[in-house]
Amino acid sequence: LRSVQDYLHRPPVELYDLNSDPREVNNLADDPKYAAIRKELESDLKAYRTRTQDPWLEPEEYRAPASSRPTSP
């Protein structure tokens, strides 16, 4: 099970296999086996956000690199 800290300090990307991991414990976002699925989902999300004119859609060039994002303690 996850701790409260795990819920408060979530990774920037989460991807779970809900059939084999219904409690969402094993994040597959960085697993190379799931890279194509992640890419497809990211593309679908970006298209949806663009289509709906999401005011929080942030251009990629302004996004902080992953190495400079805060990490959980």
Short mmCIF file of N, CA, C and O in Angstrom, two decimals, residues 1-66:
data_model
loop_
_atom_site.label_atom_id
_atom_site.label_comp_id
_atom_site.label_asym_id
_atom_site.label_seq_id
_atom_site.Cartn_x
_atom_site.Cartn_y
_atom_site.Cartn_z
N LEU A 1 0.83 -1.19 0.00
CA LEU A 1 0.00 0.00 0.00
C LEU A 1 0.86 1.25 0.00
O LEU A 1 2.00 1.23 0.45
N ARG A 2 0.29 2.34 -0.45
CA ARG A 2 1.02 3.60 -0.52
C ARG A 2 0.90 4.38 0.79
O ARG A 2 -0.10 4.32 1.48
N SER A 3 1.93 5.15 1.06
CA SER A 3 1.90 6.04 2.22
C SER A 3 1.24 7.36 1.80
O SER A 3 1.06 7.64 0.62
N VAL A 4 0.92 8.18 2.79
CA VAL A 4 0.36 9.50 2.52
C VAL A 4 1.36 10.31 1.68
O VAL A 4 0.97 11.01 0.74
N GLN A 5 2.65 10.19 1.97
CA GLN A 5 3.67 10.91 1.21
C GLN A 5 3.63 10.52 -0.26
O GLN A 5 3.85 11.36 -1.14
N ASP A 6 3.38 9.24 -0.55
CA ASP A 6 3.30 8.80 -1.94
C ASP A 6 2.14 9.47 -2.67
O ASP A 6 2.22 9.73 -3.88
N TYR A 7 1.05 9.73 -1.97
CA TYR A 7 -0.09 10.41 -2.59
C TYR A 7 0.18 11.90 -2.76
O TYR A 7 -0.25 12.51 -3.74
N LEU A 8 0.89 12.49 -1.81
CA LEU A 8 1.16 13.93 -1.88
C LEU A 8 2.26 14.27 -2.87
O LEU A 8 2.25 15.35 -3.47
N HIS A 9 3.23 13.39 -3.04
CA HIS A 9 4.38 13.64 -3.92
C HIS A 9 4.38 12.63 -5.05
O HIS A 9 5.16 11.68 -5.06
N ARG A 10 3.50 12.85 -5.99
CA ARG A 10 3.34 11.91 -7.10
C ARG A 10 4.37 12.19 -8.19
O ARG A 10 4.79 13.33 -8.39
N PRO A 11 4.75 11.16 -8.93
CA PRO A 11 5.67 11.37 -10.05
C PRO A 11 4.98 12.17 -11.16
O PRO A 11 3.75 12.20 -11.23
N PRO A 12 5.75 12.81 -12.04
CA PRO A 12 5.15 13.62 -13.10
C PRO A 12 4.31 12.81 -14.09
O PRO A 12 3.38 13.35 -14.68
N VAL A 13 4.62 11.54 -14.26
CA VAL A 13 3.87 10.67 -15.18
C VAL A 13 3.59 9.36 -14.46
O VAL A 13 4.48 8.78 -13.85
N GLU A 14 2.35 8.92 -14.56
CA GLU A 14 1.97 7.63 -13.97
C GLU A 14 1.26 6.79 -15.02
O GLU A 14 0.44 7.29 -15.79
N LEU A 15 1.59 5.51 -15.04
CA LEU A 15 0.97 4.56 -15.97
C LEU A 15 0.89 3.21 -15.26
O LEU A 15 1.92 2.69 -14.82
N TYR A 16 -0.31 2.68 -15.13
CA TYR A 16 -0.50 1.43 -14.40
C TYR A 16 -1.29 0.43 -15.24
O TYR A 16 -2.15 0.81 -16.03
N ASP A 17 -1.02 -0.83 -15.04
CA ASP A 17 -1.80 -1.91 -15.63
C ASP A 17 -2.85 -2.27 -14.58
O ASP A 17 -2.57 -2.98 -13.62
N LEU A 18 -4.05 -1.75 -14.75
CA LEU A 18 -5.08 -1.93 -13.74
C LEU A 18 -5.58 -3.36 -13.62
O LEU A 18 -6.13 -3.73 -12.59
N ASN A 19 -5.37 -4.17 -14.65
CA ASN A 19 -5.76 -5.58 -14.56
C ASN A 19 -4.85 -6.34 -13.60
O ASN A 19 -5.32 -7.13 -12.78
N SER A 20 -3.55 -6.12 -13.70
CA SER A 20 -2.61 -6.85 -12.84
C SER A 20 -2.20 -6.07 -11.60
O SER A 20 -1.61 -6.63 -10.68
N ASP A 21 -2.50 -4.77 -11.57
CA ASP A 21 -2.08 -3.91 -10.46
C ASP A 21 -3.21 -2.93 -10.12
O ASP A 21 -3.07 -1.72 -10.27
N PRO A 22 -4.35 -3.43 -9.63
CA PRO A 22 -5.50 -2.56 -9.37
C PRO A 22 -5.26 -1.51 -8.28
O PRO A 22 -5.96 -0.50 -8.24
N ARG A 23 -4.27 -1.71 -7.44
CA ARG A 23 -3.97 -0.73 -6.39
C ARG A 23 -2.99 0.35 -6.85
O ARG A 23 -2.60 1.22 -6.09
N GLU A 24 -2.58 0.27 -8.10
CA GLU A 24 -1.68 1.25 -8.71
C GLU A 24 -0.41 1.45 -7.88
O GLU A 24 -0.05 2.56 -7.49
N VAL A 25 0.30 0.35 -7.68
CA VAL A 25 1.53 0.37 -6.90
C VAL A 25 2.76 0.40 -7.81
O VAL A 25 3.74 1.07 -7.51
N ASN A 26 2.71 -0.30 -8.94
CA ASN A 26 3.86 -0.43 -9.83
C ASN A 26 3.72 0.52 -11.02
O ASN A 26 3.03 0.21 -11.99
N ASN A 27 4.38 1.67 -10.94
CA ASN A 27 4.31 2.67 -12.01
C ASN A 27 5.14 2.20 -13.20
O ASN A 27 6.34 2.01 -13.11
N LEU A 28 4.48 2.05 -14.35
CA LEU A 28 5.13 1.53 -15.56
C LEU A 28 5.55 2.64 -16.53
O LEU A 28 6.01 2.36 -17.63
N ALA A 29 5.41 3.88 -16.12
CA ALA A 29 5.65 5.01 -17.03
C ALA A 29 7.05 5.01 -17.63
O ALA A 29 7.23 5.41 -18.78
N ASP A 30 8.04 4.57 -16.89
CA ASP A 30 9.41 4.58 -17.40
C ASP A 30 9.89 3.21 -17.87
O ASP A 30 11.06 3.05 -18.21
N ASP A 31 8.98 2.25 -17.92
CA ASP A 31 9.33 0.90 -18.37
C ASP A 31 9.35 0.90 -19.91
O ASP A 31 8.34 1.23 -20.55
N PRO A 32 10.48 0.56 -20.52
CA PRO A 32 10.58 0.57 -21.99
C PRO A 32 9.52 -0.29 -22.69
O PRO A 32 9.12 0.02 -23.81
N LYS A 33 9.04 -1.33 -22.03
CA LYS A 33 8.00 -2.18 -22.64
C LYS A 33 6.70 -1.42 -22.86
O LYS A 33 5.89 -1.81 -23.70
N TYR A 34 6.50 -0.34 -22.13
CA TYR A 34 5.26 0.43 -22.22
C TYR A 34 5.46 1.78 -22.91
O TYR A 34 4.57 2.61 -22.89
N ALA A 35 6.60 1.99 -23.52
CA ALA A 35 6.92 3.28 -24.15
C ALA A 35 5.92 3.64 -25.24
O ALA A 35 5.49 4.80 -25.33
N ALA A 36 5.52 2.69 -26.06
CA ALA A 36 4.58 2.98 -27.15
C ALA A 36 3.21 3.36 -26.60
O ALA A 36 2.57 4.29 -27.10
N ILE A 37 2.77 2.69 -25.55
CA ILE A 37 1.48 3.01 -24.93
C ILE A 37 1.54 4.40 -24.31
O ILE A 37 0.63 5.21 -24.48
N ARG A 38 2.63 4.68 -23.61
CA ARG A 38 2.79 6.01 -23.00
C ARG A 38 2.76 7.10 -24.06
O ARG A 38 2.07 8.11 -23.91
N LYS A 39 3.49 6.89 -25.14
CA LYS A 39 3.54 7.89 -26.21
C LYS A 39 2.15 8.11 -26.81
O LYS A 39 1.75 9.25 -27.06
N GLU A 40 1.42 7.03 -27.04
CA GLU A 40 0.07 7.14 -27.60
C GLU A 40 -0.86 7.90 -26.64
O GLU A 40 -1.61 8.79 -27.07
N LEU A 41 -0.80 7.58 -25.36
CA LEU A 41 -1.65 8.26 -24.38
C LEU A 41 -1.29 9.74 -24.26
O LEU A 41 -2.18 10.60 -24.16
N GLU A 42 0.01 10.06 -24.28
CA GLU A 42 0.43 11.46 -24.22
C GLU A 42 -0.06 12.23 -25.44
O GLU A 42 -0.50 13.37 -25.33
N SER A 43 0.01 11.60 -26.59
CA SER A 43 -0.45 12.23 -27.83
C SER A 43 -1.96 12.45 -27.78
O SER A 43 -2.45 13.53 -28.15
N ASP A 44 -2.70 11.46 -27.32
CA ASP A 44 -4.16 11.59 -27.20
C ASP A 44 -4.52 12.72 -26.23
O ASP A 44 -5.44 13.50 -26.49
N LEU A 45 -3.82 12.79 -25.11
CA LEU A 45 -4.09 13.83 -24.12
C LEU A 45 -3.80 15.22 -24.69
O LEU A 45 -4.59 16.15 -24.53
N LYS A 46 -2.66 15.35 -25.37
CA LYS A 46 -2.31 16.65 -25.95
C LYS A 46 -3.34 17.07 -26.99
O LYS A 46 -3.76 18.24 -27.03
N ALA A 47 -3.80 16.14 -27.81
CA ALA A 47 -4.81 16.45 -28.83
C ALA A 47 -6.12 16.88 -28.17
O ALA A 47 -6.75 17.85 -28.61
N TYR A 48 -6.50 16.20 -27.11
CA TYR A 48 -7.72 16.55 -26.39
C TYR A 48 -7.61 17.94 -25.78
O TYR A 48 -8.52 18.77 -25.89
N ARG A 49 -6.47 18.21 -25.15
CA ARG A 49 -6.27 19.50 -24.50
C ARG A 49 -6.23 20.63 -25.52
O ARG A 49 -6.73 21.72 -25.27
N THR A 50 -5.66 20.37 -26.67
CA THR A 50 -5.63 21.37 -27.74
C THR A 50 -7.05 21.60 -28.28
O THR A 50 -7.48 22.74 -28.44
N ARG A 51 -7.76 20.51 -28.54
CA ARG A 51 -9.11 20.58 -29.08
C ARG A 51 -10.06 21.33 -28.14
O ARG A 51 -10.93 22.07 -28.59
N THR A 52 -9.88 21.15 -26.84
CA THR A 52 -10.77 21.79 -25.87
C THR A 52 -10.24 23.14 -25.40
O THR A 52 -10.81 23.75 -24.50
N GLN A 53 -9.14 23.59 -26.00
CA GLN A 53 -8.51 24.86 -25.65
C GLN A 53 -8.22 24.95 -24.15
O GLN A 53 -8.53 25.94 -23.49
N ASP A 54 -7.63 23.91 -23.63
CA ASP A 54 -7.27 23.85 -22.22
C ASP A 54 -6.37 25.02 -21.86
O ASP A 54 -5.29 25.17 -22.40
N PRO A 55 -6.80 25.89 -20.92
CA PRO A 55 -5.97 27.05 -20.59
C PRO A 55 -4.68 26.67 -19.86
O PRO A 55 -3.78 27.49 -19.75
N TRP A 56 -4.57 25.46 -19.37
CA TRP A 56 -3.36 25.02 -18.67
C TRP A 56 -2.41 24.27 -19.59
O TRP A 56 -1.39 23.76 -19.13
N LEU A 57 -2.73 24.20 -20.87
CA LEU A 57 -1.83 23.53 -21.82
C LEU A 57 -0.55 24.35 -21.91
O LEU A 57 -0.54 25.50 -22.33
N GLU A 58 0.51 23.74 -21.48
CA GLU A 58 1.80 24.42 -21.40
C GLU A 58 2.69 24.00 -22.55
O GLU A 58 2.95 22.81 -22.73
N PRO A 59 3.18 24.94 -23.34
CA PRO A 59 4.08 24.55 -24.45
C PRO A 59 5.31 23.81 -23.92
O PRO A 59 5.86 24.16 -22.89
N GLU A 60 5.70 22.79 -24.63
CA GLU A 60 6.84 21.96 -24.24
C GLU A 60 8.10 22.77 -23.97
O GLU A 60 8.85 22.48 -23.06
N GLU A 61 8.33 23.80 -24.79
CA GLU A 61 9.58 24.55 -24.64
C GLU A 61 9.65 25.34 -23.34
O GLU A 61 10.72 25.74 -22.92
N TYR A 62 8.52 25.55 -22.66
CA TYR A 62 8.53 26.27 -21.40
C TYR A 62 8.51 25.35 -20.19
O TYR A 62 8.64 25.79 -19.07
N ARG A 63 8.33 24.09 -20.42
CA ARG A 63 8.25 23.12 -19.33
C ARG A 63 9.64 22.87 -18.75
O ARG A 63 10.61 22.71 -19.47
N ALA A 64 9.72 22.81 -17.43
CA ALA A 64 11.01 22.55 -16.76
C ALA A 64 11.47 21.14 -17.09
O ALA A 64 10.67 20.21 -17.13
N PRO A 65 12.77 20.95 -17.34
CA PRO A 65 13.27 19.60 -17.60
C PRO A 65 13.07 18.72 -16.36
O PRO A 65 13.07 19.21 -15.24
N ALA A 66 12.87 17.43 -16.59
CA ALA A 66 12.61 16.50 -15.48
C ALA A 66 13.69 16.56 -14.42
O ALA A 66 13.41 16.43 -13.23
#
